[in-house]
């Protein structure tokens, strides 16, 4: 009998009563706000209250289940028990919101979080009362932290749905100009401010290994122009190991260029219309040159390890090619 009196004394704590009053006010306010946000609230009203009543019952049971000898001296285990329970209930809630309530015919994410917050506050009140009844107020606020996991399934689901709505990446592709042979060559005046960098290119569309080519080019020339001059020079010097520029139908390939990314940075794509300088190509930069058909698996299709260059392009070789053309 004395122990029962001690339990009731736990509830007379003025601080607990103030917090309980604030929780009740918050529940009433959230209920009113939620009812105003749903255009057809009357249609769902009965089911909503039944659902909220079930949440109250479930969390009351959780508080009772947590008060047992297994957790009497192991507060951490008790807290983990509550966390697991809230995670499970949160998962069920996410399913109910999307399938039973049909998202209240709303597509806005804030509405889903508002409903989850409303349900959480309805669940907090019975848990707060029962836990305080048995254990006092010493750890009750710490134990309320398990409700954070109630939001995790909703957050994960919302994040996934947002990710699925992200449009596919549009790559800037580039083709050899139709009159690329007429445009071949780089003048002596343009061959200034030279930098040495590396091209990684698959010789054919079916190549699974990228060949390495060292290139010395001026920073003020358009990247696309330098690229097709390099390819022409290489193909003329290596007629048996040419870099394919046309597919089996005779159409020019479309190319995508990007710098070798560092593990902590996003991939930086090259705009062939701009100069090397404007594309941020510096000494010893590494440029992947990929036919656009391979962009779906740009990082896994090839063996991108490179050692010594298979070919080196520079001013002298370009001049020899132009003079012999």
mmCIF file of C-alpha atoms in Angstrom:
data_model
loop_
_atom_site.group_PDB
_atom_site.id
_atom_site.type_symbol
_atom_site.label_atom_id
_atom_site.label_comp_id
_atom_site.label_asym_id
_atom_site.label_seq_id
_atom_site.Cartn_x
_atom_site.Cartn_y
_atom_site.Cartn_z
ATOM 1 C CA UNK A 1 0.000 0.000 0.000
ATOM 2 C CA UNK A 2 2.826 2.366 0.891
ATOM 3 C CA UNK A 3 4.466 1.649 -2.454
ATOM 4 C CA UNK A 4 1.291 2.605 -4.312
ATOM 5 C CA UNK A 5 1.250 5.892 -2.401
ATOM 6 C CA UNK A 6 4.847 6.504 -3.488
ATOM 7 C CA UNK A 7 3.808 6.006 -7.092
ATOM 8 C CA UNK A 8 1.040 8.596 -6.803
ATOM 9 C CA UNK A 9 3.385 10.997 -5.035
ATOM 10 C CA UNK A 10 5.593 10.871 -8.132
ATOM 11 C CA UNK A 11 2.767 12.443 -10.126
ATOM 12 C CA UNK A 12 2.285 15.338 -7.711
ATOM 13 C CA UNK A 13 5.625 16.856 -8.699
ATOM 14 C CA UNK A 14 4.795 20.470 -9.747
ATOM 15 C CA UNK A 15 7.309 20.348 -12.579
ATOM 16 C CA UNK A 16 5.650 17.235 -14.016
ATOM 17 C CA UNK A 17 2.236 18.855 -13.810
ATOM 18 C CA UNK A 18 3.463 21.931 -15.687
ATOM 19 C CA UNK A 19 5.050 19.793 -18.408
ATOM 20 C CA UNK A 20 1.890 17.689 -18.646
ATOM 21 C CA UNK A 21 -0.207 20.828 -19.063
ATOM 22 C CA UNK A 22 2.108 22.073 -21.818
ATOM 23 C CA UNK A 23 1.869 18.711 -23.594
ATOM 24 C CA UNK A 24 -1.929 18.826 -23.486
ATOM 25 C CA UNK A 25 -1.927 22.377 -24.867
ATOM 26 C CA UNK A 26 0.461 21.298 -27.634
ATOM 27 C CA UNK A 27 -1.769 18.328 -28.528
ATOM 28 C CA UNK A 28 -4.864 20.526 -28.737
ATOM 29 C CA UNK A 29 -3.043 23.135 -30.837
ATOM 30 C CA UNK A 30 -1.574 20.550 -33.221
ATOM 31 C CA UNK A 31 -4.957 18.867 -33.604
ATOM 32 C CA UNK A 32 -6.591 22.169 -34.549
ATOM 33 C CA UNK A 33 -3.792 23.081 -36.966
ATOM 34 C CA UNK A 34 -3.894 19.668 -38.598
ATOM 35 C CA UNK A 35 -7.681 19.757 -38.964
ATOM 36 C CA UNK A 36 -7.414 23.118 -40.748
ATOM 37 C CA UNK A 37 -4.713 21.900 -43.109
ATOM 38 C CA UNK A 38 -6.723 18.914 -44.386
ATOM 39 C CA UNK A 39 -9.347 20.042 -46.937
ATOM 40 C CA UNK A 40 -11.588 17.012 -46.309
ATOM 41 C CA UNK A 41 -10.890 16.531 -42.606
ATOM 42 C CA UNK A 42 -14.438 15.355 -41.831
ATOM 43 C CA UNK A 43 -13.969 12.483 -44.256
ATOM 44 C CA UNK A 44 -11.023 11.154 -42.220
ATOM 45 C CA UNK A 45 -12.017 12.433 -38.775
ATOM 46 C CA UNK A 46 -13.308 9.159 -37.329
ATOM 47 C CA UNK A 47 -10.394 7.091 -38.588
ATOM 48 C CA UNK A 48 -7.898 9.679 -37.354
ATOM 49 C CA UNK A 49 -9.268 9.612 -33.807
ATOM 50 C CA UNK A 50 -9.384 5.818 -33.776
ATOM 51 C CA UNK A 51 -5.781 5.748 -34.933
ATOM 52 C CA UNK A 52 -4.694 8.301 -32.316
ATOM 53 C CA UNK A 53 -6.503 6.312 -29.613
ATOM 54 C CA UNK A 54 -4.603 3.187 -30.684
ATOM 55 C CA UNK A 55 -1.336 5.124 -30.502
ATOM 56 C CA UNK A 56 -2.183 6.165 -26.932
ATOM 57 C CA UNK A 57 -2.906 2.536 -25.979
ATOM 58 C CA UNK A 58 0.250 1.229 -27.645
ATOM 59 C CA UNK A 59 2.570 3.712 -25.945
ATOM 60 C CA UNK A 60 0.871 3.118 -22.605
ATOM 61 C CA UNK A 61 1.656 -0.572 -23.052
ATOM 62 C CA UNK A 62 5.241 0.282 -23.990
ATOM 63 C CA UNK A 63 5.665 2.219 -20.737
ATOM 64 C CA UNK A 64 4.266 -0.720 -18.742
ATOM 65 C CA UNK A 65 6.483 -3.215 -20.560
ATOM 66 C CA UNK A 66 9.535 -1.104 -19.822
ATOM 67 C CA UNK A 67 8.837 -1.320 -16.100
ATOM 68 C CA UNK A 68 10.124 -4.805 -15.313
ATOM 69 C CA UNK A 69 13.001 -6.518 -13.554
ATOM 70 C CA UNK A 70 14.977 -6.919 -16.762
ATOM 71 C CA UNK A 71 15.568 -3.161 -16.920
ATOM 72 C CA UNK A 72 15.466 -2.306 -13.215
ATOM 73 C CA UNK A 73 19.219 -1.707 -13.047
ATOM 74 C CA UNK A 74 19.986 -1.244 -16.737
ATOM 75 C CA UNK A 75 18.647 2.102 -17.905
ATOM 76 C CA UNK A 76 20.554 1.887 -21.186
ATOM 77 C CA UNK A 77 18.861 -1.399 -22.097
ATOM 78 C CA UNK A 78 15.512 0.121 -21.193
ATOM 79 C CA UNK A 79 16.193 3.125 -23.399
ATOM 80 C CA UNK A 80 17.234 0.882 -26.303
ATOM 81 C CA UNK A 81 14.016 -1.099 -25.813
ATOM 82 C CA UNK A 82 11.988 2.097 -26.162
ATOM 83 C CA UNK A 83 14.014 3.170 -29.189
ATOM 84 C CA UNK A 84 13.424 -0.108 -31.017
ATOM 85 C CA UNK A 85 9.728 0.076 -30.224
ATOM 86 C CA UNK A 86 9.446 3.646 -31.524
ATOM 87 C CA UNK A 87 11.317 2.713 -34.695
ATOM 88 C CA UNK A 88 8.886 -0.156 -35.329
ATOM 89 C CA UNK A 89 5.834 1.989 -34.562
ATOM 90 C CA UNK A 90 7.249 4.743 -36.772
ATOM 91 C CA UNK A 91 7.600 2.282 -39.655
ATOM 92 C CA UNK A 92 4.007 1.134 -39.216
ATOM 93 C CA UNK A 93 2.894 4.765 -39.028
ATOM 94 C CA UNK A 94 4.646 5.569 -42.309
ATOM 95 C CA UNK A 95 2.855 2.660 -43.987
ATOM 96 C CA UNK A 96 -0.517 3.671 -42.508
ATOM 97 C CA UNK A 97 -0.103 7.284 -43.628
ATOM 98 C CA UNK A 98 0.634 6.333 -47.232
ATOM 99 C CA UNK A 99 -1.695 3.377 -47.664
ATOM 100 C CA UNK A 100 -4.562 3.635 -45.182
ATOM 101 C CA UNK A 101 -4.966 7.411 -45.073
ATOM 102 C CA UNK A 102 -3.689 7.782 -48.643
ATOM 103 C CA UNK A 103 -1.600 10.781 -47.510
ATOM 104 C CA UNK A 104 -4.916 12.615 -46.949
ATOM 105 C CA UNK A 105 -4.771 13.293 -50.681
ATOM 106 C CA UNK A 106 -1.845 15.632 -50.032
ATOM 107 C CA UNK A 107 1.496 15.537 -51.843
ATOM 108 C CA UNK A 108 3.279 18.017 -49.601
ATOM 109 C CA UNK A 109 5.960 16.601 -47.316
ATOM 110 C CA UNK A 110 5.323 19.117 -44.480
ATOM 111 C CA UNK A 111 1.861 17.611 -44.028
ATOM 112 C CA UNK A 112 3.384 14.173 -43.454
ATOM 113 C CA UNK A 113 5.754 15.553 -40.826
ATOM 114 C CA UNK A 114 2.925 17.494 -39.171
ATOM 115 C CA UNK A 115 0.849 14.330 -38.847
ATOM 116 C CA UNK A 116 3.853 12.420 -37.478
ATOM 117 C CA UNK A 117 4.397 15.206 -34.933
ATOM 118 C CA UNK A 118 0.720 15.076 -33.925
ATOM 119 C CA UNK A 119 0.864 11.302 -33.448
ATOM 120 C CA UNK A 120 4.081 11.647 -31.450
ATOM 121 C CA UNK A 121 2.550 14.102 -28.988
ATOM 122 C CA UNK A 122 -0.461 11.855 -28.501
ATOM 123 C CA UNK A 123 1.948 9.017 -27.742
ATOM 124 C CA UNK A 124 4.102 11.078 -25.381
ATOM 125 C CA UNK A 125 1.325 11.879 -22.893
ATOM 126 C CA UNK A 126 0.521 8.289 -21.733
ATOM 127 C CA UNK A 127 4.191 7.329 -21.764
ATOM 128 C CA UNK A 128 5.106 10.443 -19.763
ATOM 129 C CA UNK A 129 2.432 9.761 -17.137
ATOM 130 C CA UNK A 130 3.060 6.037 -16.717
ATOM 131 C CA UNK A 131 6.854 6.276 -16.689
ATOM 132 C CA UNK A 132 6.720 9.115 -14.139
ATOM 133 C CA UNK A 133 4.202 7.143 -12.074
ATOM 134 C CA UNK A 134 6.583 4.202 -11.676
ATOM 135 C CA UNK A 135 9.995 5.867 -11.821
ATOM 136 C CA UNK A 136 9.606 9.515 -10.911
ATOM 137 C CA UNK A 137 10.899 12.421 -12.955
ATOM 138 C CA UNK A 138 14.641 11.767 -12.735
ATOM 139 C CA UNK A 139 15.023 10.057 -16.119
ATOM 140 C CA UNK A 140 11.689 10.681 -17.808
ATOM 141 C CA UNK A 141 12.953 13.490 -20.051
ATOM 142 C CA UNK A 142 15.914 11.406 -21.155
ATOM 143 C CA UNK A 143 13.634 8.487 -21.967
ATOM 144 C CA UNK A 144 11.427 10.727 -24.109
ATOM 145 C CA UNK A 145 14.363 10.943 -26.515
ATOM 146 C CA UNK A 146 13.350 7.611 -28.041
ATOM 147 C CA UNK A 147 10.544 9.394 -29.914
ATOM 148 C CA UNK A 148 13.169 10.786 -32.286
ATOM 149 C CA UNK A 149 13.363 7.348 -33.888
ATOM 150 C CA UNK A 150 9.635 7.524 -34.600
ATOM 151 C CA UNK A 151 10.432 10.084 -37.319
ATOM 152 C CA UNK A 152 13.242 8.085 -38.923
ATOM 153 C CA UNK A 153 11.062 5.929 -41.260
ATOM 154 C CA UNK A 154 9.128 9.010 -42.393
ATOM 155 C CA UNK A 155 12.358 10.901 -43.019
ATOM 156 C CA UNK A 156 13.952 8.003 -44.925
ATOM 157 C CA UNK A 157 10.852 7.528 -47.062
ATOM 158 C CA UNK A 158 10.602 11.245 -47.809
ATOM 159 C CA UNK A 159 14.300 11.428 -48.677
ATOM 160 C CA UNK A 160 13.975 8.471 -51.037
ATOM 161 C CA UNK A 161 10.949 9.991 -52.779
ATOM 162 C CA UNK A 162 12.733 13.312 -53.213
ATOM 163 C CA UNK A 163 15.775 11.549 -54.632
ATOM 164 C CA UNK A 164 13.605 9.713 -57.157
ATOM 165 C CA UNK A 165 12.247 13.050 -58.375
ATOM 166 C CA UNK A 166 15.697 14.403 -59.199
ATOM 167 C CA UNK A 167 15.890 14.574 -63.013
ATOM 168 C CA UNK A 168 18.612 12.542 -64.709
ATOM 169 C CA UNK A 169 21.858 14.370 -65.289
ATOM 170 C CA UNK A 170 22.167 16.044 -68.671
ATOM 171 C CA UNK A 171 25.673 15.779 -70.070
ATOM 172 C CA UNK A 172 27.116 18.327 -72.470
ATOM 173 C CA UNK A 173 28.192 16.269 -75.477
ATOM 174 C CA UNK A 174 30.536 17.303 -78.260
ATOM 175 C CA UNK A 175 31.141 16.068 -81.810
ATOM 176 C CA UNK A 176 33.940 16.529 -84.275
ATOM 177 C CA UNK A 177 32.907 19.379 -86.607
ATOM 178 C CA UNK A 178 31.835 18.177 -90.055
ATOM 179 C CA UNK A 179 34.745 20.061 -91.644
ATOM 180 C CA UNK A 180 37.248 19.062 -88.976
ATOM 181 C CA UNK A 181 39.940 18.268 -91.556
ATOM 182 C CA UNK A 182 39.748 21.801 -92.908
ATOM 183 C CA UNK A 183 40.074 23.213 -89.405
ATOM 184 C CA UNK A 184 43.118 21.107 -88.549
ATOM 185 C CA UNK A 185 46.224 22.726 -87.172
ATOM 186 C CA UNK A 186 47.261 25.159 -84.467
ATOM 187 C CA UNK A 187 49.194 28.300 -85.406
ATOM 188 C CA UNK A 188 52.505 29.289 -83.846
ATOM 189 C CA UNK A 189 50.891 32.372 -82.319
ATOM 190 C CA UNK A 190 48.391 30.191 -80.489
ATOM 191 C CA UNK A 191 51.053 27.907 -79.055
ATOM 192 C CA UNK A 192 51.672 29.998 -75.963
ATOM 193 C CA UNK A 193 51.223 29.416 -72.236
ATOM 194 C CA UNK A 194 51.589 25.679 -72.692
ATOM 195 C CA UNK A 195 50.554 23.105 -70.124
ATOM 196 C CA UNK A 196 51.170 19.373 -70.112
ATOM 197 C CA UNK A 197 48.233 17.177 -69.179
ATOM 198 C CA UNK A 198 46.900 13.686 -69.813
ATOM 199 C CA UNK A 199 44.078 12.299 -71.935
ATOM 200 C CA UNK A 200 42.543 8.940 -71.009
ATOM 201 C CA UNK A 201 40.712 7.564 -74.059
ATOM 202 C CA UNK A 202 39.344 4.207 -75.146
ATOM 203 C CA UNK A 203 40.494 3.577 -78.707
ATOM 204 C CA UNK A 204 37.146 2.060 -79.692
ATOM 205 C CA UNK A 205 33.597 2.037 -78.414
ATOM 206 C CA UNK A 206 34.103 -1.490 -77.049
ATOM 207 C CA UNK A 207 37.369 -0.731 -75.247
ATOM 208 C CA UNK A 208 37.438 -1.626 -71.588
ATOM 209 C CA UNK A 209 40.862 -0.141 -71.007
ATOM 210 C CA UNK A 210 41.725 3.499 -71.365
ATOM 211 C CA UNK A 211 44.914 4.388 -73.180
ATOM 212 C CA UNK A 212 47.054 7.206 -71.845
ATOM 213 C CA UNK A 213 48.173 10.154 -73.970
ATOM 214 C CA UNK A 214 50.343 13.027 -72.828
ATOM 215 C CA UNK A 215 49.363 16.330 -74.409
ATOM 216 C CA UNK A 216 51.081 19.706 -74.464
ATOM 217 C CA UNK A 217 48.699 22.441 -75.460
ATOM 218 C CA UNK A 218 48.065 26.187 -75.097
ATOM 219 C CA UNK A 219 45.709 27.287 -72.358
ATOM 220 C CA UNK A 220 43.967 29.801 -74.636
ATOM 221 C CA UNK A 221 42.748 27.380 -77.287
ATOM 222 C CA UNK A 222 39.274 25.838 -77.197
ATOM 223 C CA UNK A 223 39.358 22.389 -75.642
ATOM 224 C CA UNK A 224 37.300 20.805 -78.437
ATOM 225 C CA UNK A 225 39.621 22.157 -81.101
ATOM 226 C CA UNK A 226 42.702 20.879 -79.292
ATOM 227 C CA UNK A 227 41.077 17.473 -78.846
ATOM 228 C CA UNK A 228 40.260 16.865 -82.505
ATOM 229 C CA UNK A 229 43.711 18.101 -83.560
ATOM 230 C CA UNK A 230 45.258 15.654 -81.148
ATOM 231 C CA UNK A 231 43.108 12.745 -82.402
ATOM 232 C CA UNK A 232 43.869 13.539 -86.047
ATOM 233 C CA UNK A 233 47.581 13.708 -85.335
ATOM 234 C CA UNK A 234 47.541 10.429 -83.448
ATOM 235 C CA UNK A 235 45.486 8.588 -86.076
ATOM 236 C CA UNK A 236 47.789 9.696 -88.899
ATOM 237 C CA UNK A 237 50.805 8.414 -87.014
ATOM 238 C CA UNK A 238 49.168 5.152 -85.928
ATOM 239 C CA UNK A 239 46.992 3.931 -88.824
ATOM 240 C CA UNK A 240 46.658 0.436 -87.301
ATOM 241 C CA UNK A 241 45.702 1.606 -83.801
ATOM 242 C CA UNK A 242 43.493 4.580 -84.516
ATOM 243 C CA UNK A 243 41.135 6.231 -82.082
ATOM 244 C CA UNK A 244 37.667 5.673 -83.510
ATOM 245 C CA UNK A 245 35.745 8.868 -84.189
ATOM 246 C CA UNK A 246 32.851 7.323 -86.152
ATOM 247 C CA UNK A 247 30.515 4.460 -85.324
ATOM 248 C CA UNK A 248 29.719 1.512 -87.571
ATOM 249 C CA UNK A 249 27.070 3.608 -89.350
ATOM 250 C CA UNK A 250 29.605 6.273 -90.254
ATOM 251 C CA UNK A 251 28.218 8.832 -87.806
ATOM 252 C CA UNK A 252 30.566 10.894 -85.670
ATOM 253 C CA UNK A 253 30.624 9.904 -82.017
ATOM 254 C CA UNK A 254 29.461 12.280 -79.346
ATOM 255 C CA UNK A 255 31.990 12.785 -76.575
ATOM 256 C CA UNK A 256 31.874 13.782 -72.926
ATOM 257 C CA UNK A 257 34.934 15.102 -71.111
ATOM 258 C CA UNK A 258 35.556 15.305 -67.389
ATOM 259 C CA UNK A 259 38.510 15.771 -65.092
ATOM 260 C CA UNK A 260 39.655 12.935 -62.890
ATOM 261 C CA UNK A 261 37.728 13.649 -59.672
ATOM 262 C CA UNK A 262 39.197 13.554 -56.214
ATOM 263 C CA UNK A 263 37.368 11.280 -53.803
ATOM 264 C CA UNK A 264 35.967 14.234 -51.849
ATOM 265 C CA UNK A 265 34.847 16.305 -54.866
ATOM 266 C CA UNK A 266 32.068 16.035 -57.420
ATOM 267 C CA UNK A 267 32.976 15.242 -61.012
ATOM 268 C CA UNK A 268 33.994 18.375 -62.950
ATOM 269 C CA UNK A 269 32.889 18.246 -66.569
ATOM 270 C CA UNK A 270 34.748 19.981 -69.385
ATOM 271 C CA UNK A 271 32.942 22.336 -71.757
ATOM 272 C CA UNK A 272 34.642 21.827 -75.165
ATOM 273 C CA UNK A 273 33.498 25.265 -76.311
ATOM 274 C CA UNK A 274 35.718 26.965 -73.736
ATOM 275 C CA UNK A 275 39.476 27.244 -73.502
ATOM 276 C CA UNK A 276 41.666 25.041 -71.365
ATOM 277 C CA UNK A 277 42.137 27.941 -68.974
ATOM 278 C CA UNK A 278 38.391 28.513 -68.560
ATOM 279 C CA UNK A 279 37.889 24.803 -67.913
ATOM 280 C CA UNK A 280 40.453 24.859 -65.132
ATOM 281 C CA UNK A 281 42.880 22.527 -66.914
ATOM 282 C CA UNK A 282 46.279 22.910 -65.316
ATOM 283 C CA UNK A 283 49.669 21.235 -65.434
ATOM 284 C CA UNK A 284 49.329 17.458 -64.961
ATOM 285 C CA UNK A 285 45.531 17.493 -65.094
ATOM 286 C CA UNK A 286 43.962 14.176 -66.104
ATOM 287 C CA UNK A 287 41.034 14.316 -68.543
ATOM 288 C CA UNK A 288 38.703 11.406 -69.256
ATOM 289 C CA UNK A 289 37.450 11.459 -72.859
ATOM 290 C CA UNK A 290 34.439 9.165 -73.094
ATOM 291 C CA UNK A 291 32.037 8.424 -75.913
ATOM 292 C CA UNK A 292 28.595 9.393 -74.664
ATOM 293 C CA UNK A 293 27.307 5.806 -75.002
ATOM 294 C CA UNK A 294 29.518 4.920 -72.040
ATOM 295 C CA UNK A 295 28.358 7.652 -69.677
ATOM 296 C CA UNK A 296 25.818 5.382 -67.957
ATOM 297 C CA UNK A 297 28.715 3.533 -66.407
ATOM 298 C CA UNK A 298 31.476 6.076 -66.735
ATOM 299 C CA UNK A 299 33.314 5.041 -63.595
ATOM 300 C CA UNK A 300 32.919 1.278 -63.806
ATOM 301 C CA UNK A 301 33.143 0.457 -67.492
ATOM 302 C CA UNK A 302 36.840 1.110 -67.800
ATOM 303 C CA UNK A 303 40.069 0.266 -66.153
ATOM 304 C CA UNK A 304 41.168 3.848 -65.526
ATOM 305 C CA UNK A 305 44.598 3.053 -64.136
ATOM 306 C CA UNK A 306 47.299 4.585 -66.249
ATOM 307 C CA UNK A 307 51.055 4.365 -66.364
ATOM 308 C CA UNK A 308 53.327 5.644 -69.137
ATOM 309 C CA UNK A 309 51.800 7.565 -72.006
ATOM 310 C CA UNK A 310 51.085 5.634 -75.201
ATOM 311 C CA UNK A 311 51.509 8.804 -77.259
ATOM 312 C CA UNK A 312 52.635 12.385 -76.733
ATOM 313 C CA UNK A 313 51.152 15.295 -78.657
ATOM 314 C CA UNK A 314 53.036 18.576 -78.969
ATOM 315 C CA UNK A 315 53.582 21.512 -81.292
ATOM 316 C CA UNK A 316 56.304 19.908 -83.422
ATOM 317 C CA UNK A 317 54.239 16.837 -84.158
ATOM 318 C CA UNK A 318 51.223 18.950 -85.008
ATOM 319 C CA UNK A 319 53.267 21.080 -87.426
ATOM 320 C CA UNK A 320 54.622 17.966 -89.142
ATOM 321 C CA UNK A 321 51.113 16.619 -89.575
ATOM 322 C CA UNK A 322 49.744 19.878 -91.025
ATOM 323 C CA UNK A 323 52.674 20.243 -93.433
ATOM 324 C CA UNK A 324 52.234 16.695 -94.697
ATOM 325 C CA UNK A 325 48.449 16.990 -95.033
#
